[in-house]
Amino acid sequence: MVDYCPICGKPVYFAERKRSLGRDYHPLCLKCQKCSRQLTAGQHAEHDEKPYCSHCYLMRFGARRNR
């Protein structure tokens, strides 16, 4: 069975896949949606099924401080 990349929508074959957080990605598709930094499988966060590096995730979706 062939899975499809959640970023580009194309088939991801076993030899080229990067599996992270239960999804299969192409190596070049697994990058932060904000800063485009390449991500390591399992070492990133997701929001609305899109990957983000830890820094961008915290800046966009982290807890807000009240002043």
mmCIF file of C-alpha atoms in Angstrom, residues 15-52:
data_model
loop_
_atom_site.group_PDB
_atom_site.id
_atom_site.type_symbol
_atom_site.label_atom_id
_atom_site.label_comp_id
_atom_site.label_asym_id
_atom_site.label_seq_id
_atom_site.Cartn_x
_atom_site.Cartn_y
_atom_site.Cartn_z
ATOM 1 C CA ALA A 15 12.508 3.780 0.027
ATOM 2 C CA GLU A 16 12.036 7.559 0.153
ATOM 3 C CA ARG A 17 9.708 8.066 3.100
ATOM 4 C CA LYS A 18 10.301 9.922 6.338
ATOM 5 C CA ARG A 19 7.747 8.772 8.896
ATOM 6 C CA SER A 20 6.884 11.304 11.564
ATOM 7 C CA LEU A 21 3.956 11.612 13.962
ATOM 8 C CA GLY A 22 2.068 8.860 12.141
ATOM 9 C CA ARG A 23 2.407 10.315 8.631
ATOM 10 C CA ASP A 24 4.725 9.590 5.709
ATOM 11 C CA TYR A 25 6.541 12.546 4.102
ATOM 12 C CA HIS A 26 9.002 13.013 1.274
ATOM 13 C CA PRO A 27 12.348 14.078 2.781
ATOM 14 C CA LEU A 28 12.151 17.545 1.183
ATOM 15 C CA CYS A 29 8.502 18.046 2.190
ATOM 16 C CA LEU A 30 9.165 17.596 5.908
ATOM 17 C CA LYS A 31 9.966 21.237 6.681
ATOM 18 C CA CYS A 32 8.573 23.985 8.895
ATOM 19 C CA GLN A 33 5.545 25.669 7.372
ATOM 20 C CA LYS A 34 6.710 29.085 8.589
ATOM 21 C CA CYS A 35 10.522 29.257 8.269
ATOM 22 C CA SER A 36 11.068 26.315 5.827
ATOM 23 C CA ARG A 37 13.736 24.730 8.062
ATOM 24 C CA GLN A 38 14.218 20.997 7.321
ATOM 25 C CA LEU A 39 12.785 18.963 10.194
ATOM 26 C CA THR A 40 13.902 15.732 11.791
ATOM 27 C CA ALA A 41 11.288 12.991 11.930
ATOM 28 C CA GLY A 42 9.577 12.970 15.322
ATOM 29 C CA GLN A 43 11.324 16.153 16.495
ATOM 30 C CA HIS A 44 8.724 18.743 15.553
ATOM 31 C CA ALA A 45 5.237 19.928 16.419
ATOM 32 C CA GLU A 46 2.069 19.992 14.318
ATOM 33 C CA HIS A 47 -0.883 22.342 14.085
ATOM 34 C CA ASP A 48 -3.794 21.654 11.707
ATOM 35 C CA GLU A 49 -1.791 18.676 10.386
ATOM 36 C CA LYS A 50 1.094 20.929 9.257
ATOM 37 C CA PRO A 51 4.620 20.558 10.664
ATOM 38 C CA TYR A 52 6.423 23.394 12.474
#
